[in-house]
GROMACS .gro file of C-alpha atoms in nm:
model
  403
    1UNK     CA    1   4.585   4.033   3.912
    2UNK     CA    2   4.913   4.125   3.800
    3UNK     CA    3   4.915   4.019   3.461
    4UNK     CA    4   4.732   4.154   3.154
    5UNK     CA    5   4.345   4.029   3.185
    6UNK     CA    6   4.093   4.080   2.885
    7UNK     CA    7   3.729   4.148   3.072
    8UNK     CA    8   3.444   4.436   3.036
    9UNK     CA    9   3.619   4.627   3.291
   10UNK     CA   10   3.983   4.617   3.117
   11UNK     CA   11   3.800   4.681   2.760
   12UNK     CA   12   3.595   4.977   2.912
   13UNK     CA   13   3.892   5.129   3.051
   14UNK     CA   14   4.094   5.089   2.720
   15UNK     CA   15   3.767   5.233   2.542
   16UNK     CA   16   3.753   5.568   2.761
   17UNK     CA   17   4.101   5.702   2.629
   18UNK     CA   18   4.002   5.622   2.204
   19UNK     CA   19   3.910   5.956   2.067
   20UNK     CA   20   3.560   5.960   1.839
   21UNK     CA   21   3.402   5.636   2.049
   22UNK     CA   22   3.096   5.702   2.274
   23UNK     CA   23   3.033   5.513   2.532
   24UNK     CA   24   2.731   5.382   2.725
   25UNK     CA   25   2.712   5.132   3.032
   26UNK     CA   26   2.419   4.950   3.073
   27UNK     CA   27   2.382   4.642   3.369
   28UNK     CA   28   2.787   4.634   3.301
   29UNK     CA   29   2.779   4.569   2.957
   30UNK     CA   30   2.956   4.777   2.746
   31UNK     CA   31   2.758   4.908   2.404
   32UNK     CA   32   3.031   5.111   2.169
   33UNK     CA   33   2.989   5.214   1.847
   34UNK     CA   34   3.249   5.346   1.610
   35UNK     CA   35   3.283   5.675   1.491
   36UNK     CA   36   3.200   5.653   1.112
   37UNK     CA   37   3.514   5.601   0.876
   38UNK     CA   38   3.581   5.928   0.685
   39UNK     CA   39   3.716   5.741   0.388
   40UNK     CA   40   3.516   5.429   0.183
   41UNK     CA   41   3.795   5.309   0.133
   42UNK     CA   42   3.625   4.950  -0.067
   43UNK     CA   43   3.408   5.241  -0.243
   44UNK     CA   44   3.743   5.471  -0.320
   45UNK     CA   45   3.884   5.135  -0.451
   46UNK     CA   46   3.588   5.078  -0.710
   47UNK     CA   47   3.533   4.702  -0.533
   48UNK     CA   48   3.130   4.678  -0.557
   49UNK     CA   49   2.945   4.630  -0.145
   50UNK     CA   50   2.692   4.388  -0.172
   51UNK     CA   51   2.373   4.213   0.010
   52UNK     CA   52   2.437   3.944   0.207
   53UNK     CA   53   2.149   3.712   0.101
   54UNK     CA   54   2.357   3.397   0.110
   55UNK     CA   55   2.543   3.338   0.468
   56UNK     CA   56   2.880   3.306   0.607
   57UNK     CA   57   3.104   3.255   0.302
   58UNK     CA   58   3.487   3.362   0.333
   59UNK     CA   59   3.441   3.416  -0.038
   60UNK     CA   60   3.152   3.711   0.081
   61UNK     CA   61   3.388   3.812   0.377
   62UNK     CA   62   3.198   3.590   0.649
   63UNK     CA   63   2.998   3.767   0.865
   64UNK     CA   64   3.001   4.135   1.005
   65UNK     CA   65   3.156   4.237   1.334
   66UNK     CA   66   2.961   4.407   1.575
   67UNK     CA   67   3.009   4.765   1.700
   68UNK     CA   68   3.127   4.642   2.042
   69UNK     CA   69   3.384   4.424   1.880
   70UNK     CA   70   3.570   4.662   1.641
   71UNK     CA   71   3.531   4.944   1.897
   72UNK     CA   72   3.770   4.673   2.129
   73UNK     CA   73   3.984   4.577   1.825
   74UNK     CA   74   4.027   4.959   1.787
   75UNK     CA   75   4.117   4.993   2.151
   76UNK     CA   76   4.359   4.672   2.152
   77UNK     CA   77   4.547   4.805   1.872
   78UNK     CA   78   4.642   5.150   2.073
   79UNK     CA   79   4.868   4.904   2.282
   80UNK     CA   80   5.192   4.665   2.288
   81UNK     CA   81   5.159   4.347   2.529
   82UNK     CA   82   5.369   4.070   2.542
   83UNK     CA   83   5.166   3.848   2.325
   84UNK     CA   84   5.148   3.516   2.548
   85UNK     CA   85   5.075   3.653   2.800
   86UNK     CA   86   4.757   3.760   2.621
   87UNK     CA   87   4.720   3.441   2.460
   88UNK     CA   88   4.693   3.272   2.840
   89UNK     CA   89   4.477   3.506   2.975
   90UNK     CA   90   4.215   3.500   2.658
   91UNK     CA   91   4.240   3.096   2.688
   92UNK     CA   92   4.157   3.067   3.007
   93UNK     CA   93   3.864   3.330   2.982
   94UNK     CA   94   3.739   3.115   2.664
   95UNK     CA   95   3.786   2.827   2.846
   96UNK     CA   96   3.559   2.980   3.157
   97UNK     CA   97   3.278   3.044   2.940
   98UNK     CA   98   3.274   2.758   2.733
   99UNK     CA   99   3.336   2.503   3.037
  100UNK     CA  100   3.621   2.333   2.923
  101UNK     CA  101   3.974   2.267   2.991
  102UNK     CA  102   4.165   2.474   2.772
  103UNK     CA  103   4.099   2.693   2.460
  104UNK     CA  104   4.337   2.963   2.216
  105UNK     CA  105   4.247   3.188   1.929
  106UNK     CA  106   4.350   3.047   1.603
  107UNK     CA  107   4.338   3.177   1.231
  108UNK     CA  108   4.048   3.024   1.175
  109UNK     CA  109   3.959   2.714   1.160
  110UNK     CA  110   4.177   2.579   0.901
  111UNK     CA  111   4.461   2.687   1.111
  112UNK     CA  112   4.278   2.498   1.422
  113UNK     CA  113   4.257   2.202   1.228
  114UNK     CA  114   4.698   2.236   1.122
  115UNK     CA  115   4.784   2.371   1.503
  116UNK     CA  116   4.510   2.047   1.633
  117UNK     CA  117   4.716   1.790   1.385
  118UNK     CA  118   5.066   1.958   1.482
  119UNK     CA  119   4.984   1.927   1.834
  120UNK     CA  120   4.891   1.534   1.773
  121UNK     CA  121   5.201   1.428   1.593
  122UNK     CA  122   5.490   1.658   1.725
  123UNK     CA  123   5.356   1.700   2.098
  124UNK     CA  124   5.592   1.983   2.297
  125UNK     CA  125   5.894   1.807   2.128
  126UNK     CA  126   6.095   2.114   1.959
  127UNK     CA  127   6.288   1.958   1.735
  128UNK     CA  128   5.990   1.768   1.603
  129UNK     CA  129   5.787   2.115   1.600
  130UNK     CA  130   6.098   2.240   1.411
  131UNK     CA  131   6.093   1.973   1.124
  132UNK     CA  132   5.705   1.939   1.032
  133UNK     CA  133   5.616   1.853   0.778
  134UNK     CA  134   5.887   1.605   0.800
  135UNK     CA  135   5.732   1.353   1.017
  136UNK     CA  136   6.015   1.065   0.996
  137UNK     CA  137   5.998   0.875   1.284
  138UNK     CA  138   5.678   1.037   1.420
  139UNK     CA  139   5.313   0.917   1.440
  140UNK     CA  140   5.230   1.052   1.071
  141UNK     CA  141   4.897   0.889   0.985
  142UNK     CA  142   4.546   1.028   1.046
  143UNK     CA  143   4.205   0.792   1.012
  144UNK     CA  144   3.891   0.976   0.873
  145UNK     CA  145   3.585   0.808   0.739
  146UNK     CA  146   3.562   0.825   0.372
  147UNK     CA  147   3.236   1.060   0.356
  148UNK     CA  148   3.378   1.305   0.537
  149UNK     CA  149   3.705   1.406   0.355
  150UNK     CA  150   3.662   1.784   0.267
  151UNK     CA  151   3.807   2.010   0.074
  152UNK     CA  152   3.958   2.167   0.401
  153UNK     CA  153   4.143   1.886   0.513
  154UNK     CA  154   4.451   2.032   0.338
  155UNK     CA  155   4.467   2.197   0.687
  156UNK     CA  156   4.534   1.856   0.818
  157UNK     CA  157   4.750   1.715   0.580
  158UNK     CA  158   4.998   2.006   0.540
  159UNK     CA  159   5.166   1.896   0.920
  160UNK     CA  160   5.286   1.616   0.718
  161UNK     CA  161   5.038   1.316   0.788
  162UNK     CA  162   4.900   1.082   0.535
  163UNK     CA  163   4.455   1.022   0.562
  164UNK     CA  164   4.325   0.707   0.583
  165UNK     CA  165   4.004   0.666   0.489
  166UNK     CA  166   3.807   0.366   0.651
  167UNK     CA  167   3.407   0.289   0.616
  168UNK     CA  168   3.314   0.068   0.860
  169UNK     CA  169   3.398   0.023   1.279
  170UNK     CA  170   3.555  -0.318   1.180
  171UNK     CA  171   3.809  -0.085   0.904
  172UNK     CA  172   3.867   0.161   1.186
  173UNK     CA  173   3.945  -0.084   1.447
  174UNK     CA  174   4.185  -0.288   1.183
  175UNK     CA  175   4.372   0.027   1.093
  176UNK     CA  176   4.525   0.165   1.402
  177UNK     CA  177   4.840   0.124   1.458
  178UNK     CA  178   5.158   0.264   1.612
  179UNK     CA  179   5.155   0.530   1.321
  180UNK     CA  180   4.789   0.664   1.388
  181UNK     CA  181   4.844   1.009   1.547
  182UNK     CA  182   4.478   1.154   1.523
  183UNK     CA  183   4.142   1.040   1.472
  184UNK     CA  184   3.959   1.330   1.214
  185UNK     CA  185   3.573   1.389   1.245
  186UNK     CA  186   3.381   1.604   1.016
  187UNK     CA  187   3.068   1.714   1.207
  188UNK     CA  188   2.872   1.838   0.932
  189UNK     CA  189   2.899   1.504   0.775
  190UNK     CA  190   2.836   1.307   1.061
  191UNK     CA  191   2.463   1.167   0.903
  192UNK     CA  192   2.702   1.048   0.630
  193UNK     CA  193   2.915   0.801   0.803
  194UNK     CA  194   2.855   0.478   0.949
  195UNK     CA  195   3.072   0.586   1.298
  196UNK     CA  196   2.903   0.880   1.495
  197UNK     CA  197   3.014   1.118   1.742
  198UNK     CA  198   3.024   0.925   2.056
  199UNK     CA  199   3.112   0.569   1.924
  200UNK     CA  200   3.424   0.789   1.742
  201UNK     CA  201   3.485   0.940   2.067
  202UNK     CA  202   3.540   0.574   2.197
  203UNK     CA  203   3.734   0.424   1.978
  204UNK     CA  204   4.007   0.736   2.059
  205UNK     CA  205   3.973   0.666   2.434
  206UNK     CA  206   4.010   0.265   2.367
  207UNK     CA  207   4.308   0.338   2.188
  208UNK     CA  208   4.477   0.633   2.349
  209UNK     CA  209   4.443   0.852   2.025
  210UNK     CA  210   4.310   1.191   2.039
  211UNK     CA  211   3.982   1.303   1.830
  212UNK     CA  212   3.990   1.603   1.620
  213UNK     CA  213   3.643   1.759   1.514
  214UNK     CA  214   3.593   2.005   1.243
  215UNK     CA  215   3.260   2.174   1.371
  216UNK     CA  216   3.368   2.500   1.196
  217UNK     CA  217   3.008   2.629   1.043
  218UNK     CA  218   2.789   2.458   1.332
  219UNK     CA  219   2.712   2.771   1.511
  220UNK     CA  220   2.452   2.844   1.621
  221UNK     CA  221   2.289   2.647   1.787
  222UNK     CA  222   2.473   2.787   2.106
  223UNK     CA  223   2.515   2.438   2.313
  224UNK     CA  224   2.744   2.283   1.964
  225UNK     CA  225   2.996   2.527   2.169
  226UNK     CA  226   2.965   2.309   2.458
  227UNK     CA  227   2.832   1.981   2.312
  228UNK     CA  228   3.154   1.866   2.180
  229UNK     CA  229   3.355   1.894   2.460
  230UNK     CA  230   3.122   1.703   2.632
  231UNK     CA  231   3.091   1.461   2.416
  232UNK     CA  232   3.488   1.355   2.474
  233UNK     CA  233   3.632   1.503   2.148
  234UNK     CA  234   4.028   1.577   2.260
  235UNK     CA  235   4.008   1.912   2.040
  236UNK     CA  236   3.686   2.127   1.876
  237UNK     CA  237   3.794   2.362   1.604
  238UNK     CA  238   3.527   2.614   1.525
  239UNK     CA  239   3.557   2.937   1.283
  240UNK     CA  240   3.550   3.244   1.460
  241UNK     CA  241   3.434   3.482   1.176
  242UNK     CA  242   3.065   3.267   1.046
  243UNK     CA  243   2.793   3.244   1.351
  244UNK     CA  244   2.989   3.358   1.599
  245UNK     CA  245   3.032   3.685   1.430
  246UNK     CA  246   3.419   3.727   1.543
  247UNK     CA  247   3.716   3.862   1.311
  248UNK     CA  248   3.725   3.645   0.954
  249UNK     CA  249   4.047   3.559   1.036
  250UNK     CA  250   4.020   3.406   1.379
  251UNK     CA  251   3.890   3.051   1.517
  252UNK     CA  252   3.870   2.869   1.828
  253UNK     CA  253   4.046   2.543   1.921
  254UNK     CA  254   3.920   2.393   2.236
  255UNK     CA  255   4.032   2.101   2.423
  256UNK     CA  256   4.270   1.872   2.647
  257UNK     CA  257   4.513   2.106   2.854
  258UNK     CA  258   4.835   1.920   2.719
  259UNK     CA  259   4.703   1.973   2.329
  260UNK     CA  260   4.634   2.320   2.313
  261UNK     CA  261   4.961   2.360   2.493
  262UNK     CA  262   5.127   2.170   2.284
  263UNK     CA  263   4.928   2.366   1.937
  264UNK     CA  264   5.043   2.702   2.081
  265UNK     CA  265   5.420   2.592   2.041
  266UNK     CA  266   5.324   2.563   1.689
  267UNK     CA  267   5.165   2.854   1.650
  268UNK     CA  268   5.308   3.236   1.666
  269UNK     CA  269   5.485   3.407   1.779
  270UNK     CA  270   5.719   3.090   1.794
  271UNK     CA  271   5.948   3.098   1.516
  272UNK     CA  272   6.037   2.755   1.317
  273UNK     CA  273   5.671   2.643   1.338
  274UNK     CA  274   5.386   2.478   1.123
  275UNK     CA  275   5.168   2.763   1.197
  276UNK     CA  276   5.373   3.093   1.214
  277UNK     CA  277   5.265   3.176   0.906
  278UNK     CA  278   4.894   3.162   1.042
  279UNK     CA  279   4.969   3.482   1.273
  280UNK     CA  280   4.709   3.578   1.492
  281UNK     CA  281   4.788   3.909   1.697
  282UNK     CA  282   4.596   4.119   1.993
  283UNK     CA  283   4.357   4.254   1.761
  284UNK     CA  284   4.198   3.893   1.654
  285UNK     CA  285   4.237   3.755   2.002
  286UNK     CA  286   4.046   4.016   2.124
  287UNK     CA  287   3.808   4.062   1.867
  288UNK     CA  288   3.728   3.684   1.929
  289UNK     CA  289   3.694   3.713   2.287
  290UNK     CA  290   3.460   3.983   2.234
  291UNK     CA  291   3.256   3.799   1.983
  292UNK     CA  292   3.249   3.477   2.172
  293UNK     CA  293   3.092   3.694   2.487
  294UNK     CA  294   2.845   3.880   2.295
  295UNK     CA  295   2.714   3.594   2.114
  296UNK     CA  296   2.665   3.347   2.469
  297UNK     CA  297   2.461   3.666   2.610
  298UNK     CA  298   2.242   3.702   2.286
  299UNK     CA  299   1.851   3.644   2.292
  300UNK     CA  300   1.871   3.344   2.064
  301UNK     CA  301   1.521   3.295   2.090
  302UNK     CA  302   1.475   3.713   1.916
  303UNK     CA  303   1.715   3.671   1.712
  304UNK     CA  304   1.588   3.343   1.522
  305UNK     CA  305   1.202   3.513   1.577
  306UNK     CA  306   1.353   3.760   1.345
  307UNK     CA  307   1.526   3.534   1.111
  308UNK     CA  308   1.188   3.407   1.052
  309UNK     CA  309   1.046   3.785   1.025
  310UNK     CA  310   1.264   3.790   0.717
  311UNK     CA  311   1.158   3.500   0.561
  312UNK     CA  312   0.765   3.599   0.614
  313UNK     CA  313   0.833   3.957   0.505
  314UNK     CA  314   1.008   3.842   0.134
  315UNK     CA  315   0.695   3.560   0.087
  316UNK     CA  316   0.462   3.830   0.166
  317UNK     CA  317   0.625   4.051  -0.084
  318UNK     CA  318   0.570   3.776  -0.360
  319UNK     CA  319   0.208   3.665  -0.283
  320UNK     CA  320   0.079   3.908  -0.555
  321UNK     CA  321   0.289   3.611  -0.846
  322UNK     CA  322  -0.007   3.267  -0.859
  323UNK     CA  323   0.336   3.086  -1.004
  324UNK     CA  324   0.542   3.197  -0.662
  325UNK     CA  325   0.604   2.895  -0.399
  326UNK     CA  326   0.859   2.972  -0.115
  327UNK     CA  327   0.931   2.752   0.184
  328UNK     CA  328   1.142   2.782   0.495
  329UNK     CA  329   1.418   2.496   0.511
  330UNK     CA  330   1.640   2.478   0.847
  331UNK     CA  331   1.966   2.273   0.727
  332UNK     CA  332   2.016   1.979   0.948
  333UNK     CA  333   2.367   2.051   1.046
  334UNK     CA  334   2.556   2.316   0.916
  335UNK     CA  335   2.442   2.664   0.868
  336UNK     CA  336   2.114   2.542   1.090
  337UNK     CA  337   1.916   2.890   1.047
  338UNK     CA  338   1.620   2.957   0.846
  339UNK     CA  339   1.695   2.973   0.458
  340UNK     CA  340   1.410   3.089   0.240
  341UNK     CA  341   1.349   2.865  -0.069
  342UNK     CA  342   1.202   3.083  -0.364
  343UNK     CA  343   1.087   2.876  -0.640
  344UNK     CA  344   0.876   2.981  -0.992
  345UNK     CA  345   0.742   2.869  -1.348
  346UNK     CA  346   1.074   2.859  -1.492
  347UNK     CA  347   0.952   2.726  -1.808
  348UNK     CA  348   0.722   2.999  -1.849
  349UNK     CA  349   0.914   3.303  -1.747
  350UNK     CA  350   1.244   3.190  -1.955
  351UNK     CA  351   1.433   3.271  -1.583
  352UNK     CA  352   1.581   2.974  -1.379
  353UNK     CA  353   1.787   3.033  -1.028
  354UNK     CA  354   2.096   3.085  -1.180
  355UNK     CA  355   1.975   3.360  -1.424
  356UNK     CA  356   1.788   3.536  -1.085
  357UNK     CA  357   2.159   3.474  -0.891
  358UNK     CA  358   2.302   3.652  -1.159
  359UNK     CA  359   2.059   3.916  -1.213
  360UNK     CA  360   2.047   4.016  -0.828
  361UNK     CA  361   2.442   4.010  -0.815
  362UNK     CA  362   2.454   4.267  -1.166
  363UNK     CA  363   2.172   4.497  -0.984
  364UNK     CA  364   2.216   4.800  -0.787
  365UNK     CA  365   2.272   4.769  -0.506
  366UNK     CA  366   2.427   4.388  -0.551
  367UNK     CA  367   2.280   4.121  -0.398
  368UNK     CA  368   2.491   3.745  -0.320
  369UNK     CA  369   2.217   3.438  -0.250
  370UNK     CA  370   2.359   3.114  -0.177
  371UNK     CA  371   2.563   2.999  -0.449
  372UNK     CA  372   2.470   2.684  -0.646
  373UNK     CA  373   2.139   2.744  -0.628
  374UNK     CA  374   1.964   2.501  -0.936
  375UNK     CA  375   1.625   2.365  -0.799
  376UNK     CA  376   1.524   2.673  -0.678
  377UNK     CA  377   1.677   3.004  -0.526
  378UNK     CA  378   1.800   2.966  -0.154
  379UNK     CA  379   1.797   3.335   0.018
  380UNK     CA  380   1.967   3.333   0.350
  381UNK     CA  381   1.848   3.607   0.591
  382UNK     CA  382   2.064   3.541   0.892
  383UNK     CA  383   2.395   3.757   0.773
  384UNK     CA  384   2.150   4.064   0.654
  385UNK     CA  385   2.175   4.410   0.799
  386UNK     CA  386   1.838   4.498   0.971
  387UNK     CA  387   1.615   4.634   0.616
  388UNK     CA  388   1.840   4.422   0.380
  389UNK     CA  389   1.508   4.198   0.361
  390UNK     CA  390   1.315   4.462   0.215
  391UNK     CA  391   1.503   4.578  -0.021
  392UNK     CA  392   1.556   4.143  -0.158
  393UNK     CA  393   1.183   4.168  -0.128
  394UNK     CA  394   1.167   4.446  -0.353
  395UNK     CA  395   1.487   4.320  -0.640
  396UNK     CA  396   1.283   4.013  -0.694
  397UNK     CA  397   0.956   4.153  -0.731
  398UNK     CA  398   1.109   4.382  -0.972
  399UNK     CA  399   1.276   4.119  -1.162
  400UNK     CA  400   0.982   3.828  -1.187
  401UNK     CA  401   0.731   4.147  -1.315
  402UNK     CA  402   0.975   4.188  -1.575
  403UNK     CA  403   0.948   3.859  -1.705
   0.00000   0.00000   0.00000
């Protein structure tokens, strides 16, 4: 194939000619690893490395890449391509794996969710693309059930459509009109709302208006990738840089072929567009491919055995306390991995979850859990480095025989 293509065999090839990264090929997959940075440069800068006990947060820099994926960021950025041609040829590789008809890199999600809406109102028009977020004379309305508005529906809004909120099927049905450009769908909220996935899905189909679903934290499990899709949703926005393990700044935005053609005319490098401010360039769209790959050949059955490891391994460290109850919680939705529940005599030990948050953060080495932690502390093992468990183990022993 003529064009630029972005497989093992293209990465490997890049790989071989980047001084200071080994190599190994093992049943064609490649395994690189960088060569260790000579400068700590976050060190150098006096900003304090910490524990991830707590998950995917952007605030805690999402997740961490693996080897294999910086060492074909590294490569990508040794070389100038045009950069839709890349674009295409990353889509339709996404799209291949994840079995539907089209798929681009975004910004993350957030900029999924502003390409999805821009897509929805403006369509390939250019001189609509060029005046978003004016929307005179454009479908400029969106319909969302009222439990799930987020706080990242900005996203949506800033392509220059007004939310309605509506309760019930009978509200949904009564507010369509010729205005309604999008139907919005918060998956991690679904239990919330009267209208569920595929009854949403129908309504768009009845009435020729395309579904949006934020499903941005709801990996794994590994079939939500497919699920939605399947389900009819016109466009799936996931974040790149949480389960997925991808660059923090890159998403996925999957759906109908005319859409995503349609979002990547508001997206860079176009000029004059919603989204050129969200740039994504070869290093992201690689990094995401990479990601994306890794993660649908991972042992997801190991991986959450050792999840669980993590959680046995801290309770085991805090048998020796009578006053000590932990307890494994998998979150129904969102952020569905194990989460270890650490609960104590507050009362008697003059030390509630926030005071423990705060003294694990102001320890050496510093140590995040899930924030907003008030019943009890929530320690999340899943964005750990292999030993990180050990040395929570350890911090809270120290701190609860201190009190």
């Amino acid at each position: 194939m003529a064009r630029i293509r972005i497989d093992r065999r293209a990465v490997l090839g890049a790989l071989a000619g980047v001084s200071g990264v080994p190599l190994m090929v093992s049943d064609g997959v490649v395994i690189a690893q960088e060569k260790p940075a000579a400068r700590d440069v976050i060190r150098e800068l006096g900003v304090r490395p910490c524990i991830n006990a707590a998950g995917t947060y952007t605030a805690l820099t999402g997740s961490l890449m693996p080897p294999e994926v910086v060492a074909g960021i590294q490569a990508a950025s040794r070389h100038y391509v045009r950069l839709n041609e890349l674009h295409d040829a990353v889509g339709r590789r996404i799209a291949e794996l994840l079995k539907c008809p089209a798929a681009m890199v975004s910004a993350g999600c957030a900029s999924a969710l502003s390409l999805a809406t821009a897509a929805c109102v403006a369509g390939d028009d250019q001189e609509r693309i060029r005046r978003i977020p004016d929307t005179t004379g454009m479908k400029n309305e969106v319909l969302v059930q009222r439990t799930h508005r987020v706080g990242y529906d900005h996203a949506i809004r800033n392509a220059g459509v007004r939310l309605v909120e509506i309760e019930s099927r009978e509200e949904l049905e009564n507010k369509i009109n010729e205005r309604t450009a999008m139907l919005f769908f918060l998956n991690s909220s679904d239990t919330e709302g009267k209208i569920h996935h595929e009854e949403f899905v129908a309504f768009g189909k009845k009435h020729s208006i395309p579904t949006l679903i934020d499903a941005a934290a709801d990996v794994p499990p590994v079939d939500n990738l497919f699920r939605f899709t399947r389900l009819g949703f016109d466009l799936v926005a996931f974040s790149g840089g949480k389960g997925l393990r991808g660059p923090q700044s890159s998403g996925l935005l999957l759906g109908r072929k005319d859409l995503i053609a349609a979002a990547r005319l508001n997206n860079n490098p176009n000029s004059d567009s919603l989204c050129r401010t969200n740039k994504v360039n070869k290093e992201e769209i690689v990094g995401m491919l990479l990601a994306l790959e890794l993660f649908l050949k991972r042992d997801h059955e190991a991986v959450w055995k050792e999840w669980e490891a993590r959680c046995s391994r801290i309770t085991q460290a805090l048998a020796e306390f009578k006053d000590v109850r932990t307890e494994v919680n998998v979150p129904a939705i969102a952020n569905a991995v194990p989460h270890l529940q650490v609960s104590w005599d507050y009362e008697k030990r003059k030390l509630n979850p926030g005071q423990m948050a705060e003294k694990l953060r102001d320890g050496e080495p510093s140590i995040e859990v899930v924030p907003g932690s008030r019943r009890q502390l929530v320690v999340g093992v899943w964005m750990m480095e292999p030993g990180d468990d050990l040395i929570v183990a350890q911090r809270l022993r120290q701190i609860l025989a201190g009190t």
